CSV table of C-alpha atoms and ligand atoms in Angstrom, one decimal:
chain,number,residue,atom,x,y,z
A,17,MET,CA,105.6,199.7,110.0
A,18,ALA,CA,107.0,196.5,111.2
A,19,ASP,CA,103.8,195.5,112.9
A,20,LYS,CA,102.3,195.0,109.4
A,21,LYS,CA,104.1,191.8,109.3
A,22,LYS,CA,102.1,188.8,110.3
A,23,MET,CA,103.2,187.0,113.4
A,24,SER,CA,103.3,183.4,113.9
A,25,VAL,CA,101.6,181.6,116.7
A,26,ALA,CA,104.9,181.2,118.5
A,27,GLU,CA,105.6,184.8,118.3
A,28,MET,CA,102.1,185.6,119.5
A,29,LEU,CA,102.7,183.2,122.4
A,30,ALA,CA,106.0,184.8,123.2
A,31,ALA,CA,104.5,188.2,123.1
A,32,ALA,CA,101.6,187.1,125.3
A,33,ARG,CA,104.0,185.7,127.8
A,34,ARG,CA,106.0,188.8,127.8
A,35,ALA,CA,102.9,190.8,128.3
A,36,ASP,CA,101.8,188.5,131.0
A,37,SER,CA,105.1,188.7,132.8
A,38,LYS,CA,105.0,192.5,132.3
A,39,GLN,CA,101.7,192.7,133.8
A,40,GLY,CA,102.8,190.4,136.6
A,41,GLY,CA,105.7,192.6,137.4
A,42,LEU,CA,103.7,195.8,137.2
A,43,GLY,CA,100.6,194.4,138.7
A,44,ASP,CA,100.3,197.1,141.2
A,45,SER,CA,100.8,199.9,138.8
A,46,ALA,CA,98.4,198.4,136.3
A,47,THR,CA,95.8,198.0,138.9
A,48,ASP,CA,96.3,201.5,139.9
A,49,GLY,CA,95.4,202.6,136.4
A,50,ASN,CA,98.9,203.2,135.3
A,51,ALA,CA,98.3,201.3,132.1
A,52,ASP,CA,100.2,203.7,129.9
A,53,ALA,CA,103.4,202.8,131.6
A,54,PRO,CA,106.3,202.3,129.1
A,55,ALA,CA,107.1,198.7,128.0
A,56,GLU,CA,109.7,196.6,129.6
A,57,PRO,CA,113.0,197.5,128.3
A,58,SER,CA,113.9,193.9,127.9
A,59,VAL,CA,111.1,193.3,125.3
A,60,PRO,CA,112.1,194.1,121.8
A,61,ALA,CA,110.3,197.1,120.3
A,62,ALA,CA,109.0,195.2,117.3
A,63,ALA,CA,107.6,192.5,119.4
A,64,ALA,CA,106.1,194.9,121.9
A,65,GLU,CA,104.5,196.8,119.1
A,66,ALA,CA,103.3,193.8,117.3
A,67,ALA,CA,101.9,192.1,120.3
A,68,PRO,CA,98.9,194.3,120.7
A,69,ALA,CA,98.3,194.4,117.0
A,70,LYS,CA,98.5,190.6,116.4
A,71,ARG,CA,96.6,189.5,119.4
A,72,PRO,CA,93.1,190.7,119.2
A,73,ALA,CA,92.1,189.1,122.4
A,74,ALA,CA,95.1,190.1,124.5
A,75,PRO,CA,94.8,193.8,124.3
A,76,ALA,CA,91.1,193.6,124.6
A,77,LYS,CA,91.6,192.4,128.1
A,78,PRO,CA,88.9,189.8,127.8
A,79,ALA,CA,90.9,187.8,130.2
A,80,VAL,CA,89.8,190.2,132.9
A,81,LYS,CA,87.2,188.2,134.4
A,82,PRO,CA,84.4,189.6,136.3
A,83,GLY,CA,86.3,189.0,139.4
A,84,GLY,CA,89.2,191.1,138.2
A,85,ALA,CA,91.6,188.1,137.7
A,86,ARG,CA,94.0,188.2,134.8
A,87,PRO,CA,93.6,185.7,131.9
A,88,SER,CA,96.0,183.0,131.7
A,89,VAL,CA,98.2,182.1,128.7
A,90,ALA,CA,95.8,179.4,127.7
A,91,ASP,CA,93.0,181.8,127.8
A,92,MET,CA,94.8,184.3,125.7
A,93,LEU,CA,95.8,181.7,123.2
A,94,ALA,CA,92.2,180.5,123.0
A,95,MET,CA,91.1,184.0,122.4
A,96,ALA,CA,93.7,184.5,119.8
A,97,ARG,CA,92.4,181.5,118.0
A,98,ALA,CA,88.8,182.3,118.7
A,99,GLY,CA,88.8,185.3,116.4
A,100,LYS,CA,85.2,186.5,116.1
A,101,ALA,CA,84.2,184.8,119.2
A,102,ALA,CA,86.5,187.1,121.1
A,103,ALA,CA,85.3,190.1,119.3
A,104,PRO,CA,82.7,191.1,121.8
A,105,ALA,CA,85.2,190.8,124.6
A,106,ALA,CA,87.6,192.9,122.6
A,107,GLU,CA,85.0,195.6,122.3
A,108,ALA,CA,84.6,195.5,126.0
A,109,ALA,CA,88.3,196.0,126.5
A,110,PRO,CA,90.0,199.4,126.2
A,111,ALA,CA,90.9,200.4,122.7
A,112,ALA,CA,93.9,198.6,121.4
A,113,PRO,CA,96.8,200.5,120.1
A,114,ALA,CA,96.6,198.4,117.0
A,115,GLU,CA,96.9,200.4,113.9
A,116,LYS,CA,95.6,197.8,111.6
A,117,PRO,CA,92.5,195.7,111.8
A,118,ALA,CA,92.8,192.6,113.9
A,119,PRO,CA,93.5,189.5,111.9
A,120,LYS,CA,90.6,187.3,111.1
A,121,PRO,CA,90.4,184.6,113.7
A,122,LYS,CA,90.2,181.1,112.8
A,123,PRO,CA,87.0,179.0,113.1
A,124,ALA,CA,86.0,178.5,116.7
A,125,ALA,CA,85.6,174.8,116.1
A,126,ALA,CA,89.2,174.4,116.8
A,127,VAL,CA,89.0,176.2,120.1
A,128,LYS,CA,88.5,174.0,123.0
A,129,SER,CA,86.6,174.9,126.1
A,130,ALA,CA,89.7,176.0,127.9
A,131,ALA,CA,88.4,179.6,128.0
A,132,PRO,CA,84.9,179.6,129.4
A,133,ALA,CA,84.2,183.1,128.5
A,134,VAL,CA,85.2,182.6,124.9
A,135,ALA,CA,83.4,179.3,124.7
A,136,GLU,CA,80.2,181.0,125.8
A,137,ALA,CA,80.5,183.6,123.1
A,138,ALA,CA,81.4,181.0,120.3
A,139,PRO,CA,78.6,179.1,118.6
A,140,ALA,CA,78.1,175.5,119.6
A,141,ARG,CA,80.0,173.2,117.2
A,142,ASP,CA,79.6,169.7,118.3
A,143,THR,CA,80.2,166.6,116.1
A,144,ALA,CA,76.6,166.2,115.1
A,145,SER,CA,76.4,169.8,113.8
A,146,ILE,CA,79.6,169.4,111.9
A,147,LEU,CA,78.3,166.2,110.3
A,148,ALA,CA,75.0,167.9,109.5
A,149,ALA,CA,76.8,170.8,107.9
A,150,ALA,CA,79.0,168.5,105.9
A,151,ARG,CA,76.0,166.6,104.7
A,152,LYS,CA,74.1,169.7,103.7
A,153,LYS,CA,77.0,170.7,101.6
A,154,ASP,CA,77.1,167.2,100.1
A,155,LYS,CA,80.6,166.7,101.3
A,156,PRO,CA,81.8,163.5,102.8
A,157,GLY,CA,82.6,164.0,106.4
A,158,PRO,CA,83.2,162.1,109.5
A,159,ILE,CA,80.1,160.2,110.7
A,160,SER,CA,79.5,157.9,113.6
A,161,LYS,CA,79.6,154.1,113.4
A,162,ALA,CA,75.8,153.8,113.8
A,163,GLU,CA,75.3,156.3,111.0
A,164,ALA,CA,77.8,154.5,108.8
A,165,ALA,CA,76.0,151.2,109.4
A,166,ALA,CA,72.6,152.7,108.6
A,167,ALA,CA,74.0,154.4,105.5
A,168,SER,CA,75.5,151.2,104.3
A,169,THR,CA,72.3,149.3,104.9
A,170,SER,CA,70.3,151.8,103.0
A,171,ALA,CA,72.8,151.9,100.2
A,172,THR,CA,72.8,148.1,100.0
A,173,ALA,CA,69.1,148.1,99.9
A,174,VAL,CA,69.1,150.6,97.1
A,175,LEU,CA,71.8,148.9,95.1
A,176,GLU,CA,70.5,145.4,95.6
A,177,LYS,CA,69.3,144.2,92.2
A,178,PRO,CA,66.1,142.3,91.9
A,179,LYS,CA,66.7,138.6,91.6
A,180,VAL,CA,66.2,137.2,88.2
A,181,VAL,CA,64.0,134.1,88.2
A,182,ALA,CA,65.2,131.7,85.5
A,183,PRO,CA,62.4,129.9,83.7
A,184,PRO,CA,62.3,126.2,84.3
A,185,MET,CA,64.3,123.9,82.0
A,186,PRO,CA,62.2,122.1,79.4
A,187,THR,CA,61.8,118.4,79.8
A,188,LYS,CA,64.2,116.3,77.8
A,189,PRO,CA,62.6,114.2,75.1
A,190,ALA,CA,62.9,110.4,75.3
A,191,TYR,CA,65.5,110.3,72.4
A,192,ALA,CA,67.7,112.8,74.2
A,193,LYS,CA,67.9,110.9,77.4
A,194,PRO,CA,70.9,108.6,77.7
A,195,LYS,CA,70.2,105.0,77.3
A,196,PRO,CA,70.9,102.9,80.3
A,197,ALA,CA,73.8,100.6,79.9
A,198,PRO,CA,72.9,97.0,79.5
A,199,ALA,CA,73.2,95.3,82.8
A,200,VAL,CA,76.0,92.8,83.0
A,201,LYS,CA,74.9,89.9,84.9
A,202,ALA,CA,77.6,89.1,87.4
A,203,ALA,CA,78.1,85.5,88.0
A,204,PRO,CA,77.0,84.4,91.4
A,205,VAL,CA,79.8,84.0,93.9
A,206,GLU,CA,79.0,80.3,94.3
A,207,ALA,CA,79.1,79.8,90.5
A,208,ARG,CA,82.5,81.5,90.3
A,209,ARG,CA,83.8,79.5,93.2
A,210,ASP,CA,82.6,76.3,91.5
A,211,PHE,CA,84.2,77.4,88.2
A,212,PHE,CA,87.5,78.2,89.8
A,213,GLY,CA,87.3,75.0,91.9
A,214,SER,CA,86.6,72.9,88.9
A,215,ALA,CA,89.3,74.6,86.9
A,216,MET,CA,91.8,74.0,89.6
A,217,ALA,CA,90.7,70.4,90.0
A,218,ALA,CA,91.0,69.9,86.2
A,219,GLY,CA,94.5,71.4,86.4
A,220,PHE,CA,95.5,69.0,89.1
A,221,TRP,CA,94.0,66.1,87.3
A,222,LEU,CA,96.0,67.0,84.1
A,223,LEU,CA,99.1,67.4,86.1
A,224,GLY,CA,98.6,64.0,87.7
A,225,GLY,CA,98.0,62.4,84.3
A,226,VAL,CA,101.1,63.9,82.8
A,227,SER,CA,103.1,62.7,85.7
A,228,ALA,CA,101.8,59.2,85.5
A,229,LEU,CA,102.5,59.0,81.7
A,230,TRP,CA,106.0,60.3,82.3
A,231,THR,CA,106.5,57.6,84.9
A,232,LEU,CA,105.3,54.8,82.6
A,233,LEU,CA,107.5,56.0,79.8
A,234,THR,CA,110.4,56.0,82.1
A,235,VAL,CA,109.7,52.5,83.2
A,236,LYS,CA,109.3,51.3,79.7
A,237,PHE,CA,112.6,52.9,78.7
A,238,MET,CA,114.3,50.9,81.4
A,239,PHE,CA,113.3,47.6,79.8
A,240,PRO,CA,114.2,46.4,76.2
A,241,ASN,CA,111.6,46.1,73.5
A,242,VAL,CA,110.4,42.5,72.9
A,243,LEU,CA,109.4,41.4,69.4
A,244,ARG,CA,106.3,39.4,69.7
A,245,GLU,CA,105.8,37.3,66.5
A,246,PRO,CA,103.6,34.3,66.0
A,247,PRO,CA,105.4,31.0,66.5
A,248,SER,CA,107.3,29.8,63.4
A,249,LYS,CA,106.0,26.3,63.9
A,250,PHE,CA,102.3,25.5,63.9
A,251,LYS,CA,100.1,22.5,63.3
A,252,VAL,CA,97.5,22.5,60.5
A,253,GLY,CA,95.7,19.2,61.1
A,254,PHE,CA,95.9,15.5,60.2
A,255,PRO,CA,96.8,14.4,56.7
A,256,ASP,CA,93.3,13.1,56.1
A,257,ALA,CA,92.1,16.6,56.1
A,258,PHE,CA,94.0,17.3,52.8
A,259,PRO,CA,92.7,15.2,50.0
A,260,ALA,CA,94.6,14.6,46.8
A,261,GLY,CA,94.5,17.3,44.2
A,262,GLN,CA,93.2,20.0,46.6
A,263,VAL,CA,94.7,23.4,47.6
A,264,GLN,CA,93.7,24.4,51.2
A,265,GLU,CA,93.5,28.2,51.5
A,266,LYS,CA,92.2,28.5,55.0
A,267,PHE,CA,95.7,29.1,56.4
A,268,LYS,CA,96.6,31.8,53.9
A,269,ALA,CA,95.2,34.7,55.9
A,270,GLN,CA,96.6,33.5,59.3
A,271,TYR,CA,100.0,32.0,58.3
A,272,GLY,CA,100.5,33.0,54.7
A,273,ILE,CA,100.6,29.4,53.3
A,274,TRP,CA,98.7,27.1,51.0
A,275,VAL,CA,98.7,23.4,52.0
A,276,VAL,CA,98.7,21.5,48.8
A,277,ASN,CA,98.2,17.8,48.0
A,278,THR,CA,99.4,17.1,44.5
A,279,GLU,CA,102.1,15.4,42.4
A,280,TYR,CA,105.5,16.9,41.8
A,281,ASN,CA,107.7,15.0,39.4
A,282,GLY,CA,105.1,12.1,39.4
A,283,GLN,CA,105.2,11.7,43.2
A,284,PRO,CA,102.1,12.6,45.2
A,285,GLN,CA,103.0,14.6,48.3
A,286,ILE,CA,101.7,17.2,50.7
A,287,PHE,CA,103.7,20.4,51.0
A,288,ALA,CA,103.3,24.0,52.2
A,289,LEU,CA,103.7,26.8,49.6
A,290,LYS,CA,104.6,30.4,50.6
A,291,SER,CA,101.9,32.8,49.4
A,292,VAL,CA,104.3,35.5,48.2
A,293,CYS,CA,105.0,36.3,44.5
A,294,THR,CA,108.6,35.9,43.6
A,295,HIS,CA,108.4,39.0,41.3
A,296,LEU,CA,108.0,41.9,43.8
A,297,GLY,CA,106.4,40.2,46.8
A,298,CYS,CA,102.6,40.6,46.1
A,299,THR,CA,100.2,38.0,47.3
A,300,PRO,CA,98.8,35.8,44.5
A,301,ASN,CA,95.3,34.3,44.5
A,302,TRP,CA,94.4,30.6,43.9
A,303,LEU,CA,92.0,30.4,41.0
A,304,GLU,CA,90.2,27.1,41.4
A,305,ALA,CA,88.6,27.3,37.9
A,306,GLU,CA,91.9,27.8,36.2
A,307,GLN,CA,93.9,25.6,38.5
A,308,LYS,CA,96.6,28.2,38.9
A,309,TYR,CA,97.9,31.0,41.2
A,310,LYS,CA,97.6,34.4,39.7
A,311,CYS,CA,99.4,37.4,41.0
A,312,PRO,CA,97.2,40.6,40.8
A,313,CYS,CA,100.1,43.0,40.6
A,314,HIS,CA,101.8,42.1,37.3
A,315,GLY,CA,100.0,39.0,36.1
A,316,SER,CA,102.5,36.3,37.0
A,317,GLY,CA,101.0,32.9,36.9
A,318,PHE,CA,102.0,29.7,38.8
A,319,TYR,CA,100.8,26.1,38.4
A,320,LYS,CA,99.3,24.2,41.3
A,321,ASP,CA,102.7,22.8,42.4
A,322,GLY,CA,104.1,26.4,42.3
A,323,ILE,CA,106.1,26.4,39.1
A,324,ASN,CA,105.9,29.8,37.4
A,325,PHE,CA,104.7,29.8,33.8
A,326,GLU,CA,103.6,33.4,33.0
A,327,GLY,CA,104.3,36.9,33.8
A,328,PRO,CA,107.4,38.6,35.2
A,329,ALA,CA,107.9,36.1,38.1
A,330,PRO,CA,111.5,34.9,37.6
A,331,ARG,CA,111.2,31.7,39.6
A,332,PRO,CA,108.8,29.2,41.3
A,333,LEU,CA,107.1,29.8,44.6
A,334,GLU,CA,109.0,28.7,47.8
A,335,ARG,CA,108.1,26.0,50.2
A,336,TYR,CA,108.2,25.8,54.1
A,337,ALA,CA,109.5,22.9,56.0
A,338,ILE,CA,106.8,20.3,56.8
A,339,ARG,CA,106.6,17.2,58.8
A,340,ILE,CA,104.3,14.8,60.8
A,341,ALA,CA,104.4,15.8,64.4
A,342,ASP,CA,104.3,13.3,67.3
A,343,ASP,CA,100.6,13.6,67.6
A,344,GLY,CA,100.1,12.6,63.9
A,345,GLN,CA,99.3,16.1,62.8
A,346,ILE,CA,101.0,18.0,60.1
A,347,GLU,CA,103.4,20.6,61.4
A,348,VAL,CA,104.7,23.5,59.4
A,349,ASP,CA,108.0,25.3,60.2
A,350,LYS,CA,108.3,28.7,58.6
A,351,SER,CA,111.8,29.2,59.8
A,352,ARG,CA,113.1,27.1,56.8
A,353,THR,CA,112.3,27.7,53.2
A,354,PHE,CA,113.0,25.6,50.1
A,355,GLN,CA,113.6,27.0,46.6
A,356,GLU,CA,112.9,24.8,43.5
A,357,GLU,CA,115.6,26.4,41.3
A,358,MET,CA,118.1,25.5,44.0
A,359,GLY,CA,116.9,21.8,43.9
A,360,ALA,CA,115.7,22.1,47.5
A,361,TRP,CA,112.3,20.7,46.7
A,362,GLU,CA,114.1,17.3,46.7
A,363,ASP,CA,114.7,17.6,50.3
A,364,PRO,CA,112.4,15.3,52.3
A,365,ALA,CA,111.9,18.1,54.8
A,366,SER,CA,110.1,20.0,52.1
A,367,PHE,CA,107.2,17.6,51.6
A,368,ILE,CA,105.2,14.7,53.2
A,369,PRO,CA,104.9,11.8,50.8
A,370,VAL,CA,101.4,10.5,50.4
B,411,FES,FE1,103.6,39.1,41.3
B,411,FES,FE2,104.7,41.1,40.0
B,411,FES,S1,104.6,40.8,42.0
B,411,FES,S2,103.8,39.4,39.2
């Protein structure tokens, strides 16, 4: 039979509407107990046969309210979904022509309170009961915010680990402690200022000194050098201060001469001998005990009148010009020399006769 085939909700709705419209059209006849009237010719036979079989609530006429009003489409749909909840109402309805047992209705939890009669028959399924059932079965289910907060708090309290209290650190021994760095004494600000001030002053003084020296050297460069020599003419005293046979040495250090009063070629005279060896220019010494001039360099010897007689000296000592000055003193002039080998000692300018 074709009514064995399961019908979808849409088909059930269509059948319910058709049945509704049929009842609406035949209201009078149905009310008059003409319930066995043949189906509307416009409804397909399969659908018409399936409609009472698929809809447990529709043929049961649960929609027939106590007041005799017909159930609406919503009510019929609710009953179709109500399943067992609509069973009592189905029993109250006239026997359905269904040949097969009515399909097991779905849980009434999905049915809303659109059908009051069905809702009264269905057990109460509110959110709390659903949650309780879900918890009893240890299945996660929807819970309220407050319950979730309470659950999280309890879970946190359970999962919270006890705090581990660390033991106190042992005290560091003295050798493990870092040694403090030696304090560097910073120079006071005033001392630093004095130091920098003195350094700057010293620098300025040095710069000034260098500048002054540079100026003096520049001025000296602008003028020619002057050779400052002792005067070539000088007075040694009166002739009485030079007795006969004496060699005066007191002018040797200052003027480099001996003033001698002795005979030369049998003539007594005063003359001035140059105290320079004729060998290599050393300074001979007058040896009073030996009555000679002796050169310390190579041993040359000279008589009292200056004639060489020993050693490497090749010639006699030289004389300077000498005369009696206007004041009666003896004046020596070193600008003129007289050499014995040249016969210059015969020149009257080379001696003062006594
Ligand atoms: Fe006087 Fe040589 S320098 S002997």
